[in-house]
Amino acid sequence: METSGLKEATAGGVQGYLPALRNLAKSSAIYALGSVGAPLISLVLAPFITQHLSAEDYGVLAVLVTFIGLGAGVTQLGLNSAFFRTYNFDFTSKDDRRSILATVYVLLLLAAIPLAIVTFMLPSPVS
């Protein structure tokens, strides 16, 4: 983790913190766009979807989207943020980074397999 900007900020007094605050605001805005983007797209598309789907079809779509969200939350195991933190800050060698990438890939695959099996064992297709 780079701390040179923080060292310069403390040496420069209050004015020294402004570049660090700008960097923090920029990084936070990028993450906020990612978390706000999907719900915003859903909100914009809702009138178009409801115009072309019956109430029953829209209900099925809502249940399907809910199950997909739950399944993704369960199968991802919070590994997304843990992977990026570990990959970028904890490991520097290529071998270590390959190892963490392979480990995360295998864990995600092992978590997704039971969900896929349950999905294929459903008594009837969701329609």
PDB file of C-alpha atoms in Angstrom:
ATOM      1  CA  MET A   1       0.000   0.000   0.000  1.00  0.00           C
ATOM      2  CA  GLU A   2       1.387   3.375  -0.966  1.00  0.00           C
ATOM      3  CA  THR A   3       1.747   5.801   1.921  1.00  0.00           C
ATOM      4  CA  SER A   4       3.995   8.413   0.342  1.00  0.00           C
ATOM      5  CA  GLY A   5       1.007  10.681  -0.355  1.00  0.00           C
ATOM      6  CA  LEU A   6       0.000  10.450   3.298  1.00  0.00           C
ATOM      7  CA  LYS A   7       3.523  11.304   4.472  1.00  0.00           C
ATOM      8  CA  GLU A   8       3.576  14.329   2.183  1.00  0.00           C
ATOM      9  CA  ALA A   9       0.116  15.354   3.407  1.00  0.00           C
ATOM     10  CA  THR A  10       1.113  15.341   7.061  1.00  0.00           C
ATOM     11  CA  ALA A  11       4.297  17.254   6.279  1.00  0.00           C
ATOM     12  CA  GLY A  12       2.396  19.919   4.322  1.00  0.00           C
ATOM     13  CA  GLY A  13      -0.295  20.639   6.893  1.00  0.00           C
ATOM     14  CA  VAL A  14      -3.954  21.024   5.917  1.00  0.00           C
ATOM     15  CA  GLN A  15      -3.112  21.971   2.320  1.00  0.00           C
ATOM     16  CA  GLY A  16      -1.196  18.717   2.009  1.00  0.00           C
ATOM     17  CA  TYR A  17      -4.360  16.710   2.608  1.00  0.00           C
ATOM     18  CA  LEU A  18      -6.225  18.143  -0.391  1.00  0.00           C
ATOM     19  CA  PRO A  19      -4.605  15.875  -3.020  1.00  0.00           C
ATOM     20  CA  ALA A  20      -5.209  12.855  -0.800  1.00  0.00           C
ATOM     21  CA  LEU A  21      -8.855  13.880  -0.333  1.00  0.00           C
ATOM     22  CA  ARG A  22      -9.283  14.383  -4.090  1.00  0.00           C
ATOM     23  CA  ASN A  23      -7.850  10.941  -4.718  1.00  0.00           C
ATOM     24  CA  LEU A  24     -10.171   9.436  -2.103  1.00  0.00           C
ATOM     25  CA  ALA A  25     -13.199  11.207  -3.593  1.00  0.00           C
ATOM     26  CA  LYS A  26     -12.291  10.037  -7.102  1.00  0.00           C
ATOM     27  CA  SER A  27     -11.843   6.423  -5.987  1.00  0.00           C
ATOM     28  CA  SER A  28     -15.057   6.518  -3.958  1.00  0.00           C
ATOM     29  CA  ALA A  29     -16.991   7.915  -6.915  1.00  0.00           C
ATOM     30  CA  ILE A  30     -15.796   5.068  -9.128  1.00  0.00           C
ATOM     31  CA  TYR A  31     -16.932   2.467  -6.587  1.00  0.00           C
ATOM     32  CA  ALA A  32     -20.238   4.289  -6.088  1.00  0.00           C
ATOM     33  CA  LEU A  33     -20.935   4.210  -9.826  1.00  0.00           C
ATOM     34  CA  GLY A  34     -20.455   0.460  -9.792  1.00  0.00           C
ATOM     35  CA  SER A  35     -22.878  -0.136  -6.944  1.00  0.00           C
ATOM     36  CA  VAL A  36     -25.471   2.367  -8.184  1.00  0.00           C
ATOM     37  CA  GLY A  37     -25.250   1.403 -11.862  1.00  0.00           C
ATOM     38  CA  ALA A  38     -27.235  -1.856 -11.850  1.00  0.00           C
ATOM     39  CA  PRO A  39     -30.196  -0.564  -9.794  1.00  0.00           C
ATOM     40  CA  LEU A  40     -30.284   2.582 -11.920  1.00  0.00           C
ATOM     41  CA  ILE A  41     -30.436   0.541 -15.125  1.00  0.00           C
ATOM     42  CA  SER A  42     -33.258  -1.547 -13.628  1.00  0.00           C
ATOM     43  CA  LEU A  43     -35.166   1.593 -12.743  1.00  0.00           C
ATOM     44  CA  VAL A  44     -34.780   3.021 -16.246  1.00  0.00           C
ATOM     45  CA  LEU A  45     -35.784  -0.256 -17.927  1.00  0.00           C
ATOM     46  CA  ALA A  46     -38.777  -0.980 -15.664  1.00  0.00           C
ATOM     47  CA  PRO A  47     -41.332   1.030 -17.711  1.00  0.00           C
ATOM     48  CA  PHE A  48     -40.268  -0.676 -20.940  1.00  0.00           C
ATOM     49  CA  ILE A  49     -40.337  -4.143 -19.405  1.00  0.00           C
ATOM     50  CA  THR A  50     -43.728  -3.659 -17.755  1.00  0.00           C
ATOM     51  CA  GLN A  51     -45.197  -2.384 -21.020  1.00  0.00           C
ATOM     52  CA  HIS A  52     -44.273  -5.604 -22.838  1.00  0.00           C
ATOM     53  CA  LEU A  53     -44.866  -8.186 -20.086  1.00  0.00           C
ATOM     54  CA  SER A  54     -48.063  -9.294 -18.441  1.00  0.00           C
ATOM     55  CA  ALA A  55     -48.363  -9.032 -14.661  1.00  0.00           C
ATOM     56  CA  GLU A  56     -47.767 -12.776 -14.348  1.00  0.00           C
ATOM     57  CA  ASP A  57     -44.666 -12.678 -16.559  1.00  0.00           C
ATOM     58  CA  TYR A  58     -43.305  -9.694 -14.647  1.00  0.00           C
ATOM     59  CA  GLY A  59     -43.805 -11.596 -11.376  1.00  0.00           C
ATOM     60  CA  VAL A  60     -41.888 -14.570 -12.762  1.00  0.00           C
ATOM     61  CA  LEU A  61     -39.101 -12.214 -13.864  1.00  0.00           C
ATOM     62  CA  ALA A  62     -38.970 -10.629 -10.398  1.00  0.00           C
ATOM     63  CA  VAL A  63     -38.709 -14.043  -8.706  1.00  0.00           C
ATOM     64  CA  LEU A  64     -36.023 -15.130 -11.173  1.00  0.00           C
ATOM     65  CA  VAL A  65     -33.966 -11.977 -10.593  1.00  0.00           C
ATOM     66  CA  THR A  66     -34.288 -12.485  -6.832  1.00  0.00           C
ATOM     67  CA  PHE A  67     -33.051 -16.080  -7.069  1.00  0.00           C
ATOM     68  CA  ILE A  68     -30.147 -15.025  -9.276  1.00  0.00           C
ATOM     69  CA  GLY A  69     -29.165 -12.342  -6.763  1.00  0.00           C
ATOM     70  CA  LEU A  70     -29.346 -14.784  -3.855  1.00  0.00           C
ATOM     71  CA  GLY A  71     -27.426 -17.422  -5.774  1.00  0.00           C
ATOM     72  CA  ALA A  72     -24.703 -14.961  -6.720  1.00  0.00           C
ATOM     73  CA  GLY A  73     -24.403 -13.765  -3.130  1.00  0.00           C
ATOM     74  CA  VAL A  74     -24.078 -17.313  -1.821  1.00  0.00           C
ATOM     75  CA  THR A  75     -21.705 -18.598  -4.479  1.00  0.00           C
ATOM     76  CA  GLN A  76     -19.343 -15.605  -4.482  1.00  0.00           C
ATOM     77  CA  LEU A  77     -18.584 -16.053  -0.769  1.00  0.00           C
ATOM     78  CA  GLY A  78     -17.286 -12.490  -0.495  1.00  0.00           C
ATOM     79  CA  LEU A  79     -14.218 -13.534  -2.438  1.00  0.00           C
ATOM     80  CA  ASN A  80     -14.397 -10.594  -4.821  1.00  0.00           C
ATOM     81  CA  SER A  81     -13.058  -7.965  -2.435  1.00  0.00           C
ATOM     82  CA  ALA A  82     -10.800 -10.438  -0.642  1.00  0.00           C
ATOM     83  CA  PHE A  83      -9.192 -11.451  -3.932  1.00  0.00           C
ATOM     84  CA  PHE A  84      -8.466  -7.905  -5.062  1.00  0.00           C
ATOM     85  CA  ARG A  85      -7.091  -6.886  -1.674  1.00  0.00           C
ATOM     86  CA  THR A  86      -4.865  -9.955  -1.473  1.00  0.00           C
ATOM     87  CA  TYR A  87      -3.773  -9.822  -5.109  1.00  0.00           C
ATOM     88  CA  ASN A  88      -2.847  -6.141  -5.031  1.00  0.00           C
ATOM     89  CA  PHE A  89      -1.460  -5.670  -1.526  1.00  0.00           C
ATOM     90  CA  ASP A  90      -0.406  -8.965   0.039  1.00  0.00           C
ATOM     91  CA  PHE A  91       1.365 -10.737  -2.831  1.00  0.00           C
ATOM     92  CA  THR A  92       3.954  -9.293  -5.171  1.00  0.00           C
ATOM     93  CA  SER A  93       5.471 -12.307  -6.948  1.00  0.00           C
ATOM     94  CA  LYS A  94       3.844 -13.754 -10.052  1.00  0.00           C
ATOM     95  CA  ASP A  95       3.757 -17.247  -8.538  1.00  0.00           C
ATOM     96  CA  ASP A  96       1.899 -16.051  -5.443  1.00  0.00           C
ATOM     97  CA  ARG A  97      -0.563 -14.087  -7.567  1.00  0.00           C
ATOM     98  CA  ARG A  98      -1.195 -17.088  -9.823  1.00  0.00           C
ATOM     99  CA  SER A  99      -1.720 -19.232  -6.753  1.00  0.00           C
ATOM    100  CA  ILE A 100      -4.313 -16.879  -5.237  1.00  0.00           C
ATOM    101  CA  LEU A 101      -6.089 -16.589  -8.595  1.00  0.00           C
ATOM    102  CA  ALA A 102      -6.254 -20.375  -8.933  1.00  0.00           C
ATOM    103  CA  THR A 103      -7.471 -20.762  -5.348  1.00  0.00           C
ATOM    104  CA  VAL A 104     -10.268 -18.223  -5.790  1.00  0.00           C
ATOM    105  CA  TYR A 105     -11.274 -19.808  -9.102  1.00  0.00           C
ATOM    106  CA  VAL A 106     -11.500 -23.281  -7.556  1.00  0.00           C
ATOM    107  CA  LEU A 107     -13.446 -22.008  -4.524  1.00  0.00           C
ATOM    108  CA  LEU A 108     -15.964 -20.183  -6.736  1.00  0.00           C
ATOM    109  CA  LEU A 109     -16.361 -23.259  -8.908  1.00  0.00           C
ATOM    110  CA  LEU A 110     -16.898 -25.514  -5.881  1.00  0.00           C
ATOM    111  CA  ALA A 111     -19.468 -23.101  -4.460  1.00  0.00           C
ATOM    112  CA  ALA A 112     -21.349 -22.830  -7.767  1.00  0.00           C
ATOM    113  CA  ILE A 113     -21.607 -26.564  -8.480  1.00  0.00           C
ATOM    114  CA  PRO A 114     -24.179 -27.363  -5.733  1.00  0.00           C
ATOM    115  CA  LEU A 115     -26.321 -24.416  -6.823  1.00  0.00           C
ATOM    116  CA  ALA A 116     -26.192 -25.608 -10.431  1.00  0.00           C
ATOM    117  CA  ILE A 117     -27.192 -29.127  -9.387  1.00  0.00           C
ATOM    118  CA  VAL A 118     -30.153 -27.835  -7.359  1.00  0.00           C
ATOM    119  CA  THR A 119     -31.202 -25.622 -10.263  1.00  0.00           C
ATOM    120  CA  PHE A 120     -31.210 -28.524 -12.718  1.00  0.00           C
ATOM    121  CA  MET A 121     -33.150 -30.707 -10.269  1.00  0.00           C
ATOM    122  CA  LEU A 122     -36.107 -28.307 -10.097  1.00  0.00           C
ATOM    123  CA  PRO A 123     -39.347 -30.154 -10.904  1.00  0.00           C
ATOM    124  CA  SER A 124     -40.338 -27.900 -13.799  1.00  0.00           C
ATOM    125  CA  PRO A 125     -38.719 -25.134 -15.773  1.00  0.00           C
ATOM    126  CA  VAL A 126     -39.318 -21.614 -14.537  1.00  0.00           C
ATOM    127  CA  SER A 127     -41.510 -19.977 -17.158  1.00  0.00           C
TER     128      SER A 127
END
